CSV table of C-alpha atoms and ligand atoms in Angstrom, one decimal:
chain,number,residue,atom,x,y,z
A,1,MET,CA,0.0,0.0,0.0
A,2,ASN,CA,1.4,3.4,-0.9
A,3,PRO,CA,2.1,5.7,2.1
A,4,VAL,CA,-0.1,8.7,2.6
A,5,THR,CA,1.8,12.0,2.3
A,6,PHE,CA,1.6,15.1,4.4
A,7,ASN,CA,1.5,18.8,3.5
A,8,CYS,CA,2.8,21.2,6.1
A,9,THR,CA,0.7,24.2,6.8
A,10,VAL,CA,2.7,25.8,9.6
A,11,LEU,CA,3.8,28.8,7.5
A,12,ARG,CA,0.2,29.6,6.5
A,13,ASP,CA,-2.8,28.1,8.2
A,14,GLY,CA,-0.9,27.1,11.3
A,15,HIS,CA,-0.3,30.7,12.3
A,16,GLN,CA,-3.4,32.0,10.6
A,17,SER,CA,-5.5,29.8,12.9
A,18,LEU,CA,-3.5,30.1,16.1
A,19,ALA,CA,-1.8,33.5,16.0
A,20,ALA,CA,-4.1,35.7,13.8
A,21,THR,CA,-1.8,35.4,10.7
A,22,ARG,CA,1.0,37.3,12.4
A,23,MET,CA,4.1,35.1,11.8
A,24,LYS,CA,6.8,37.2,10.1
A,25,THR,CA,8.9,36.1,7.2
A,26,ALA,CA,12.0,36.6,9.3
A,27,ASP,CA,10.7,33.9,11.7
A,28,MET,CA,9.9,31.5,8.8
A,29,LEU,CA,13.2,31.7,7.1
A,30,PRO,CA,15.3,29.7,9.6
A,31,ILE,CA,12.8,26.7,9.5
A,32,ALA,CA,12.1,26.8,5.8
A,33,PRO,CA,15.2,24.9,4.8
A,34,ILE,CA,14.6,22.2,7.4
A,35,LEU,CA,10.9,21.9,6.2
A,36,ASP,CA,12.3,21.7,2.6
A,37,SER,CA,14.5,18.7,3.5
A,38,MET,CA,11.7,16.6,5.0
A,39,GLY,CA,9.8,15.4,1.9
A,40,PHE,CA,6.4,17.0,2.5
A,41,SER,CA,4.2,16.8,-0.6
A,42,ALA,CA,3.6,20.6,-0.3
A,43,LEU,CA,4.4,23.5,1.9
A,44,GLU,CA,1.5,25.8,2.3
A,45,THR,CA,3.3,29.2,2.5
A,46,TRP,CA,1.0,31.9,1.0
A,47,GLY,CA,-2.5,33.0,0.3
A,48,GLY,CA,-5.5,32.9,2.6
A,49,ALA,CA,-5.3,35.8,5.0
A,50,THR,CA,-1.5,36.1,4.8
A,51,ILE,CA,-1.5,38.7,2.0
A,52,ASP,CA,-4.0,41.1,3.7
A,53,ALA,CA,-2.2,40.6,7.0
A,54,GLY,CA,1.2,41.3,5.5
A,55,LEU,CA,0.1,44.6,4.1
A,56,ARG,CA,-2.1,45.6,6.9
A,57,PHE,CA,-0.3,44.6,10.0
A,58,LEU,CA,3.3,43.4,9.3
A,59,LYS,CA,4.5,46.0,6.8
A,60,GLU,CA,5.6,43.1,4.7
A,61,TRP,CA,5.4,43.0,0.9
A,62,PRO,CA,3.7,39.6,0.2
A,63,PHE,CA,5.6,38.9,-3.0
A,64,ASP,CA,8.9,39.4,-1.1
A,65,ARG,CA,7.8,36.7,1.3
A,66,LEU,CA,7.0,34.3,-1.4
A,67,ASP,CA,10.4,35.0,-3.1
A,68,ALA,CA,12.3,34.6,0.1
A,69,LEU,CA,10.5,31.3,1.0
A,70,LYS,CA,11.0,29.9,-2.4
A,71,LYS,CA,14.7,30.6,-2.2
A,72,ALA,CA,14.9,29.1,1.3
A,73,ALA,CA,12.8,26.0,0.4
A,74,PRO,CA,13.3,25.4,-3.4
A,75,LYS,CA,12.7,21.7,-3.5
A,76,THR,CA,9.2,21.2,-2.1
A,77,PRO,CA,6.2,22.4,-4.1
A,78,HIS,CA,4.7,25.6,-2.5
A,79,MET,CA,1.0,25.8,-2.1
A,80,MET,CA,-1.4,28.7,-1.7
A,81,LEU,CA,-5.1,29.0,-0.8
A,82,LEU,CA,-7.0,31.0,-3.4
A,83,ARG,CA,-10.6,32.1,-3.0
A,84,GLY,CA,-11.6,31.5,-6.6
A,85,GLN,CA,-13.0,34.6,-8.2
A,86,ASN,CA,-12.5,36.5,-4.9
A,87,ILE,CA,-8.7,35.8,-5.3
A,88,VAL,CA,-7.4,36.6,-1.8
A,89,GLY,CA,-10.0,39.4,-1.2
A,90,TYR,CA,-13.6,39.5,-0.3
A,91,THR,CA,-15.6,40.2,-3.5
A,92,ASN,CA,-15.7,39.0,-7.1
A,93,TYR,CA,-13.1,40.2,-9.5
A,94,ALA,CA,-13.1,40.3,-13.3
A,95,ASP,CA,-11.5,37.3,-15.0
A,96,ASP,CA,-8.6,39.3,-16.3
A,97,VAL,CA,-7.6,40.3,-12.7
A,98,VAL,CA,-7.9,36.7,-11.5
A,99,GLU,CA,-5.8,35.6,-14.5
A,100,ALA,CA,-3.2,38.2,-13.8
A,101,PHE,CA,-3.0,37.4,-10.1
A,102,VAL,CA,-2.6,33.7,-10.7
A,103,ALA,CA,0.0,34.2,-13.4
A,104,MET,CA,1.9,36.6,-11.2
A,105,SER,CA,1.9,34.2,-8.2
A,106,ALA,CA,3.1,31.4,-10.5
A,107,LYS,CA,5.9,33.7,-11.8
A,108,HIS,CA,7.0,34.2,-8.2
A,109,GLY,CA,7.2,30.4,-7.9
A,110,MET,CA,3.8,29.3,-6.6
A,111,ASN,CA,3.3,25.6,-7.6
A,112,ILE,CA,-0.1,24.5,-6.3
A,113,PHE,CA,-3.2,26.7,-6.3
A,114,ARG,CA,-5.8,25.3,-3.8
A,115,ILE,CA,-8.9,26.9,-5.2
A,116,PHE,CA,-12.2,27.2,-3.4
A,117,ASP,CA,-15.4,29.2,-3.6
A,118,CYS,CA,-17.4,30.5,-0.7
A,119,VAL,CA,-20.7,29.3,-2.0
A,120,ASN,CA,-19.3,26.1,-3.5
A,121,ASP,CA,-20.2,27.2,-7.0
A,122,PRO,CA,-17.6,25.5,-9.4
A,123,ARG,CA,-18.3,28.2,-12.0
A,124,ASN,CA,-16.5,30.7,-9.7
A,125,MET,CA,-13.4,28.4,-9.7
A,126,GLU,CA,-13.1,27.8,-13.4
A,127,THR,CA,-11.1,30.9,-14.4
A,128,SER,CA,-8.5,30.3,-11.7
A,129,ILE,CA,-8.2,26.6,-12.5
A,130,ARG,CA,-7.6,27.4,-16.1
A,131,ALA,CA,-5.2,30.2,-15.2
A,132,ALA,CA,-3.1,28.0,-12.9
A,133,LYS,CA,-2.8,25.3,-15.5
A,134,LYS,CA,-1.9,27.8,-18.1
A,135,ALA,CA,0.9,29.0,-15.9
A,136,GLY,CA,2.2,25.5,-15.6
A,137,ALA,CA,1.1,25.1,-11.9
A,138,GLN,CA,-1.3,22.6,-10.4
A,139,ALA,CA,-4.9,23.5,-9.8
A,140,HIS,CA,-6.6,21.8,-6.9
A,141,GLY,CA,-10.4,22.0,-6.9
A,142,THR,CA,-11.7,22.4,-3.4
A,143,ILE,CA,-14.9,21.4,-1.8
A,144,CYS,CA,-15.9,23.4,1.3
A,145,TYR,CA,-17.4,20.8,3.6
A,146,THR,CA,-20.6,21.9,5.3
A,147,THR,CA,-23.7,20.2,6.8
A,148,SER,CA,-27.3,21.0,5.9
A,149,PRO,CA,-30.4,19.2,4.8
A,150,VAL,CA,-29.3,19.5,1.2
A,151,HIS,CA,-25.7,18.4,1.5
A,152,THR,CA,-25.0,14.7,1.0
A,153,THR,CA,-22.0,12.6,0.0
A,154,GLN,CA,-23.5,12.5,-3.5
A,155,THR,CA,-23.7,16.3,-3.8
A,156,PHE,CA,-20.1,16.6,-2.8
A,157,VAL,CA,-19.0,13.9,-5.2
A,158,ASP,CA,-21.0,15.7,-8.0
A,159,MET,CA,-19.1,18.9,-7.2
A,160,GLY,CA,-15.8,16.9,-7.3
A,161,ARG,CA,-16.8,15.5,-10.7
A,162,GLU,CA,-17.5,19.0,-12.0
A,163,LEU,CA,-14.1,20.3,-10.8
A,164,ALA,CA,-12.3,17.3,-12.3
A,165,ASP,CA,-14.1,18.0,-15.6
A,166,MET,CA,-12.8,21.6,-15.4
A,167,GLY,CA,-9.3,20.2,-15.3
A,168,ALA,CA,-8.5,20.2,-11.6
A,169,ASP,CA,-5.4,18.1,-10.9
A,170,ALA,CA,-6.7,17.0,-7.5
A,171,ILE,CA,-9.7,17.3,-5.3
A,172,VAL,CA,-9.4,18.7,-1.8
A,173,ILE,CA,-11.9,18.3,1.0
A,174,LYS,CA,-11.7,21.6,3.0
A,175,ASP,CA,-13.2,21.2,6.4
A,176,MET,CA,-12.6,24.8,7.6
A,177,ALA,CA,-14.6,24.3,10.8
A,178,GLY,CA,-13.2,21.0,11.8
A,179,LEU,CA,-16.7,19.5,11.8
A,180,ILE,CA,-16.4,16.5,9.4
A,181,PRO,CA,-16.9,13.3,11.5
A,182,PRO,CA,-14.5,10.4,10.8
A,183,TYR,CA,-17.0,8.0,9.3
A,184,VAL,CA,-18.5,10.7,7.1
A,185,THR,CA,-15.0,11.3,5.9
A,186,GLN,CA,-14.5,7.6,5.2
A,187,GLU,CA,-17.6,7.5,3.0
A,188,LEU,CA,-16.8,10.8,1.2
A,189,VAL,CA,-13.1,9.9,0.5
A,190,SER,CA,-14.1,6.4,-0.7
A,191,ALA,CA,-16.8,7.8,-3.0
A,192,LEU,CA,-14.5,10.5,-4.5
A,193,LYS,CA,-11.6,8.0,-5.0
A,194,LYS,CA,-14.0,5.5,-6.6
A,195,ASP,CA,-15.6,8.1,-8.9
A,196,LEU,CA,-12.7,10.3,-9.9
A,197,ASN,CA,-9.4,9.3,-11.3
A,198,ILE,CA,-7.4,12.1,-9.6
A,199,PRO,CA,-5.7,12.4,-6.2
A,200,VAL,CA,-7.9,13.4,-3.2
A,201,TRP,CA,-6.4,15.5,-0.4
A,202,ILE,CA,-8.0,16.6,2.9
A,203,HIS,CA,-7.7,19.6,5.1
A,204,THR,CA,-9.2,19.9,8.5
A,205,HIS,CA,-8.9,21.8,11.8
A,206,ASP,CA,-8.7,20.1,15.2
A,207,THR,CA,-11.0,22.7,16.8
A,208,ALA,CA,-13.5,20.2,18.1
A,209,GLY,CA,-10.9,17.4,18.6
A,210,LEU,CA,-12.0,15.4,15.6
A,211,GLY,CA,-9.1,16.3,13.2
A,212,ALA,CA,-6.7,13.4,13.9
A,213,SER,CA,-9.4,10.7,13.8
A,214,THR,CA,-10.8,12.3,10.7
A,215,TYR,CA,-7.4,11.9,9.0
A,216,LEU,CA,-7.1,8.3,10.2
A,217,SER,CA,-10.4,7.5,8.5
A,218,ALA,CA,-9.4,9.4,5.4
A,219,ILE,CA,-6.1,7.5,5.2
A,220,ASP,CA,-7.9,4.1,5.6
A,221,ALA,CA,-10.2,5.2,2.8
A,222,GLY,CA,-7.3,5.9,0.5
A,223,VAL,CA,-6.8,9.7,0.7
A,224,ASP,CA,-3.6,10.7,-1.0
A,225,ALA,CA,-2.5,13.6,1.3
A,226,CYS,CA,-3.4,15.3,4.6
A,227,ASP,CA,-2.5,18.7,5.9
A,228,VAL,CA,-0.6,18.8,9.1
A,229,SER,CA,1.1,21.5,11.1
A,230,ILE,CA,3.9,21.7,13.7
A,231,SER,CA,3.3,22.4,17.4
A,232,PRO,CA,2.9,25.1,18.8
A,233,PHE,CA,1.3,26.3,15.6
A,234,ALA,CA,-0.8,23.0,15.5
A,235,ASN,CA,-3.8,21.3,17.1
A,236,GLY,CA,-6.7,23.3,18.5
A,237,THR,CA,-8.0,25.6,15.8
A,238,GLY,CA,-5.0,24.6,13.7
A,239,GLN,CA,-4.2,21.4,11.8
A,240,PRO,CA,-3.2,18.3,13.8
A,241,ASP,CA,0.4,18.2,14.7
A,242,CYS,CA,2.6,16.1,12.4
A,243,LEU,CA,4.3,14.2,15.2
A,244,ARG,CA,0.9,13.3,16.7
A,245,MET,CA,-0.2,12.0,13.3
A,246,LEU,CA,2.9,9.9,13.0
A,247,ALA,CA,2.3,8.4,16.4
A,248,LEU,CA,-1.3,7.7,15.6
A,249,LEU,CA,-0.3,5.9,12.4
A,250,ASN,CA,2.1,3.5,14.1
A,251,GLY,CA,1.3,0.1,12.8
A,252,ASN,CA,-0.7,1.5,9.8
A,253,PRO,CA,0.7,0.2,6.5
A,254,ARG,CA,0.3,3.7,5.0
A,255,LYS,CA,2.3,5.5,7.6
A,256,PRO,CA,4.7,7.9,5.9
A,257,ASP,CA,8.3,8.5,6.9
A,258,TYR,CA,9.0,12.0,8.3
A,259,ASP,CA,12.0,12.7,10.5
A,260,ALA,CA,10.8,13.1,14.1
A,261,ASP,CA,14.0,14.7,15.2
A,262,LYS,CA,13.6,17.4,12.6
A,263,LEU,CA,10.0,18.0,13.7
A,264,ILE,CA,11.1,18.4,17.3
A,265,GLU,CA,13.9,20.7,16.2
A,266,ILE,CA,11.4,22.9,14.2
A,267,SER,CA,9.0,22.8,17.1
A,268,GLU,CA,11.7,24.1,19.5
A,269,MET,CA,12.6,26.9,17.1
A,270,LEU,CA,8.9,27.9,16.9
A,271,LYS,CA,8.2,28.0,20.6
A,272,PRO,CA,9.8,31.5,21.1
A,273,VAL,CA,8.0,32.7,18.0
A,274,TYR,CA,4.7,31.6,19.4
A,275,GLU,CA,5.6,33.2,22.7
A,276,SER,CA,6.4,36.5,20.9
A,277,LEU,CA,2.9,36.4,19.3
A,278,GLY,CA,1.2,35.8,22.6
A,279,LYS,CA,-1.2,38.7,22.4
A,280,PHE,CA,-2.6,37.2,19.2
A,281,ALA,CA,-2.9,33.7,20.6
A,282,SER,CA,-5.7,32.5,22.9
A,283,HIS,CA,-5.8,29.6,25.2
A,284,ARG,CA,-9.3,28.9,23.9
A,285,ASN,CA,-7.8,28.2,20.5
A,286,GLU,CA,-5.3,25.7,21.8
A,287,VAL,CA,-7.8,23.4,23.4
A,288,VAL,CA,-10.6,21.2,22.2
A,289,ASP,CA,-13.6,23.5,22.0
A,290,SER,CA,-16.9,21.5,22.1
A,291,ASP,CA,-18.8,24.7,21.4
A,292,THR,CA,-17.9,24.4,17.8
A,293,LEU,CA,-19.8,21.1,17.6
A,294,ARG,CA,-22.7,22.6,19.6
A,295,TYR,CA,-23.0,25.6,17.3
A,296,GLN,CA,-21.7,24.0,14.0
A,297,VAL,CA,-19.6,27.1,13.1
A,298,PRO,CA,-15.8,27.6,12.5
A,299,GLY,CA,-13.8,28.3,15.6
A,300,GLY,CA,-12.6,31.6,14.2
A,301,MET,CA,-16.2,32.7,13.9
A,302,LEU,CA,-17.0,31.8,17.5
A,303,SER,CA,-14.1,33.9,18.9
A,304,ASN,CA,-14.9,36.9,16.6
A,305,PHE,CA,-18.5,36.7,17.7
A,306,ARG,CA,-17.7,36.7,21.4
A,307,THR,CA,-15.8,39.9,20.8
A,308,GLN,CA,-18.3,41.5,18.5
A,309,LEU,CA,-21.3,40.8,20.6
A,310,LYS,CA,-19.5,42.3,23.6
A,311,GLU,CA,-18.7,45.4,21.6
A,312,GLN,CA,-22.4,45.7,20.6
A,313,GLY,CA,-23.5,45.2,24.2
A,314,MET,CA,-25.3,42.0,23.1
A,315,GLU,CA,-23.5,39.4,25.2
A,316,ASP,CA,-26.8,38.2,26.6
A,317,LYS,CA,-28.0,37.5,23.1
A,318,PHE,CA,-25.2,34.9,22.3
A,319,GLU,CA,-27.5,31.9,22.2
A,320,GLU,CA,-30.2,33.7,20.3
A,321,VAL,CA,-27.7,34.9,17.6
A,322,PHE,CA,-26.3,31.4,17.2
A,323,ALA,CA,-29.8,30.0,16.9
A,324,GLU,CA,-30.3,32.5,14.1
A,325,ILE,CA,-27.3,31.3,12.1
A,326,PRO,CA,-29.1,28.2,10.6
A,327,VAL,CA,-32.1,30.4,9.8
A,328,VAL,CA,-29.9,32.8,7.8
A,329,ARG,CA,-28.0,30.0,6.1
A,330,LYS,CA,-31.3,28.3,5.1
A,331,ALA,CA,-32.8,31.5,3.7
A,332,LEU,CA,-29.6,32.1,1.7
A,333,GLY,CA,-29.6,28.6,0.2
A,334,TRP,CA,-27.5,26.7,2.8
A,335,ILE,CA,-24.2,28.4,2.0
A,336,PRO,CA,-21.1,27.1,3.8
A,337,LEU,CA,-19.5,29.2,6.5
A,338,VAL,CA,-16.1,30.2,5.1
A,339,THR,CA,-14.4,33.5,4.2
A,340,PRO,CA,-16.2,35.7,3.5
A,341,THR,CA,-19.7,34.0,3.9
A,342,SER,CA,-19.0,33.2,7.6
A,343,GLN,CA,-18.7,37.0,8.3
A,344,ILE,CA,-21.7,37.8,6.2
A,345,VAL,CA,-24.0,35.2,7.8
A,346,GLY,CA,-22.7,36.1,11.3
A,347,VAL,CA,-23.4,39.8,10.9
A,348,GLN,CA,-26.8,39.1,9.4
A,349,ALA,CA,-27.8,36.8,12.2
A,350,MET,CA,-26.8,39.5,14.6
A,351,LEU,CA,-28.9,42.1,12.8
A,352,ASN,CA,-31.9,39.8,12.6
A,353,VAL,CA,-31.8,39.4,16.4
A,354,LYS,CA,-31.2,43.1,17.1
A,355,PHE,CA,-33.7,44.6,14.7
A,356,GLY,CA,-36.1,41.8,13.9
A,357,ARG,CA,-35.7,39.1,11.1
A,358,TRP,CA,-34.7,40.7,7.7
A,359,LYS,CA,-35.6,44.2,8.9
A,360,ASN,CA,-32.1,45.3,8.3
A,361,ILE,CA,-30.2,43.5,5.5
A,362,THR,CA,-26.5,44.0,4.7
A,363,PRO,CA,-25.6,44.6,1.1
A,364,GLN,CA,-23.4,41.5,1.1
A,365,ALA,CA,-26.2,39.3,2.4
A,366,ALA,CA,-28.5,40.8,-0.2
A,367,ASP,CA,-26.0,40.1,-2.9
A,368,ILE,CA,-25.8,36.4,-1.9
A,369,ALA,CA,-29.6,36.2,-2.0
A,370,LEU,CA,-29.6,37.8,-5.4
A,371,GLY,CA,-27.0,35.4,-6.9
A,372,TYR,CA,-24.2,37.9,-7.1
A,373,TYR,CA,-21.9,35.5,-5.2
A,374,GLY,CA,-22.9,32.5,-7.3
A,375,ARG,CA,-25.3,29.6,-7.3
A,376,THR,CA,-26.1,28.4,-3.8
A,377,SER,CA,-26.6,24.8,-2.8
A,378,ALA,CA,-30.3,25.2,-2.4
A,379,PRO,CA,-32.7,27.9,-3.7
A,380,VAL,CA,-32.8,31.2,-1.8
A,381,ASP,CA,-36.0,31.9,0.2
A,382,PRO,CA,-38.2,33.7,-2.4
A,383,GLU,CA,-39.6,36.1,0.2
A,384,VAL,CA,-36.1,37.1,1.4
A,385,GLN,CA,-34.9,37.4,-2.2
A,386,LYS,CA,-37.8,39.8,-3.0
A,387,LEU,CA,-36.9,42.0,0.0
A,388,CYS,CA,-33.3,42.1,-1.1
A,389,ALA,CA,-34.2,43.0,-4.7
A,390,GLU,CA,-36.3,45.9,-3.4
A,391,LYS,CA,-33.6,47.0,-1.0
A,392,MET,CA,-30.7,46.9,-3.5
A,393,GLY,CA,-32.8,48.0,-6.5
A,394,LYS,CA,-31.5,45.2,-8.6
A,395,GLU,CA,-32.7,41.9,-10.1
A,396,PRO,CA,-31.5,38.5,-9.1
A,397,ILE,CA,-29.1,36.8,-11.5
A,398,THR,CA,-28.4,33.1,-12.3
A,399,CYS,CA,-25.4,33.4,-14.6
A,400,ARG,CA,-21.8,33.1,-13.4
A,401,PRO,CA,-21.4,36.4,-11.5
A,402,ALA,CA,-18.1,37.3,-13.2
A,403,ASP,CA,-19.8,37.1,-16.6
A,404,ASN,CA,-21.3,40.5,-15.7
A,405,ILE,CA,-18.0,42.0,-14.8
A,406,ALA,CA,-16.1,43.7,-17.6
A,407,PRO,CA,-12.3,43.5,-17.7
A,408,GLU,CA,-10.9,45.6,-14.9
A,409,LEU,CA,-7.1,45.3,-15.1
A,410,GLU,CA,-6.5,48.2,-17.5
A,411,THR,CA,-8.9,50.4,-15.4
A,412,TYR,CA,-6.9,49.6,-12.3
A,413,LYS,CA,-3.6,50.3,-14.1
A,414,GLU,CA,-5.0,53.7,-15.1
A,415,GLN,CA,-6.5,54.4,-11.7
A,416,PHE,CA,-3.4,53.6,-9.7
A,417,LYS,CA,-0.8,54.9,-12.2
A,418,ASP,CA,0.5,57.5,-9.8
A,419,ILE,CA,1.2,55.1,-6.9
A,420,ALA,CA,1.8,51.7,-8.6
A,421,LYS,CA,5.4,51.0,-9.7
A,422,SER,CA,4.8,47.4,-10.9
A,423,GLU,CA,2.0,45.0,-11.8
A,424,GLU,CA,2.3,43.5,-8.3
A,425,ASP,CA,1.5,46.9,-7.0
A,426,VAL,CA,-1.6,47.2,-9.2
A,427,LEU,CA,-2.9,43.8,-8.2
A,428,SER,CA,-2.4,44.6,-4.5
A,429,LEU,CA,-4.2,47.9,-4.9
A,430,ALA,CA,-7.0,46.2,-6.8
A,431,LEU,CA,-7.5,43.6,-3.9
A,432,PHE,CA,-7.0,45.9,-0.9
A,433,PRO,CA,-7.4,49.5,-2.1
A,434,GLN,CA,-7.0,51.4,1.1
A,435,VAL,CA,-4.6,49.0,2.9
A,436,ALA,CA,-2.3,48.6,-0.1
A,437,GLU,CA,-2.3,52.4,-0.8
A,438,LYS,CA,-1.2,53.0,2.7
A,439,PHE,CA,1.4,50.4,2.5
A,440,LEU,CA,2.9,51.6,-0.8
A,441,ASN,CA,2.9,55.2,0.5
A,442,TRP,CA,4.9,54.0,3.5
A,443,ARG,CA,7.2,51.9,1.3
A,444,ASP,CA,7.9,54.8,-1.1
A,445,ASN,CA,8.2,57.5,1.6
A,446,PRO,CA,10.1,55.8,4.3
A,447,HIS,CA,10.6,59.0,6.4
A,448,LYS,CA,6.9,59.6,6.9
A,449,GLU,CA,6.5,57.4,9.9
A,450,GLU,CA,3.0,58.7,10.5
A,451,GLU,CA,2.0,57.0,7.2
A,452,ALA,CA,3.0,53.6,8.5
A,453,PRO,CA,0.3,50.9,8.3
A,454,ALA,CA,-1.7,50.5,11.4
A,455,PRO,CA,0.2,48.8,14.2
A,456,ALA,CA,-0.6,45.2,14.9
A,457,ALA,CA,-4.0,44.8,16.7
A,458,ALA,CA,-6.0,41.7,17.6
B,1,CO,CO1,-8.0,25.9,7.1
């Protein structure tokens, strides 16, 4: 039996989940060559929230990080998380911007694009899949795992088939909330392996304590690769620790061979880094949090919510707001909770409780209801859709949303011609207009300290 392989997420999801995406490139570079020597099937080093966080909080140019990590770890494929038509931002972009961003990332050395869509609409992933392949990189089509009355193993397999038909080189089960139970995993992995002729990878979080058992089931069902991290940027809301997975696999014919001494060495090197990021870490994220099972939402959403409800003076409404989340999801066609839909659903649930159901609708929630984020897994509640159409003064759509977006790249180039010095600058400005402008201003006028991006804040 062929061994399973591991991808190491410590340089991306590990610190995104456990230290608010604040690990600096300088702290990554010493461990990168060791990681590179270990034979991981991929190192997740970029994408997700790291680009926003680099510009916003760390005063780091994201493309410099990628260049530096590629130089420090040249052998192992590098992997990034890409939000399909949302790229690494929060809204849909025109195809030419998606194509330019993917091509630019590949030019800086990105090897594997893990592409997902926040409403699981494969049409929103097609442009990036095509662009990644055109750039000679791998495109991994990603299924956001979620539970609802309309989601079954068969619906996920159908989605996998659609992504494979679009040319995806592998299918990834992305369990952002850490909610997929081991035996469901076994059924899903077996079905995908049986139905599709391409590798199946899995990504989970150990938030509810299920992660490692989920991987065991996936491995027994024939999954090709699992995402692991390295303690202290592992377990809890992060990926299961690599060393723990190796111990769990003792006696399993598919146990892979990763050097435990090196893992311990890296872990020791990372301890002071984790300590230094203490104010972004939380004990709650380090331990098994059964609340995530109780409320069926991602761990990050729970912690954000505790803060936000406090700020709104709504702490006493916690249970009520959480009970409203499935109501909002159902009305919006049972969308998954992942960036940015987790925020959109959360805020709408809060507004429903505060002002009465659908009395106050955010433009983003309305756009989901009207199809501007893509095709949802189930139909949107017609009453809610009608309210949203009235509020926004626009009609629902059923086409691929980006079909309605004219090319934008030249417009951005013109718009930013005074501040952008490269295409990388233009792309960053397109994705994060205010944040990137502030960053570039600071970069190009180093004396103006008052222009420096906002200091790190939780
Ligand atoms: Co994740």
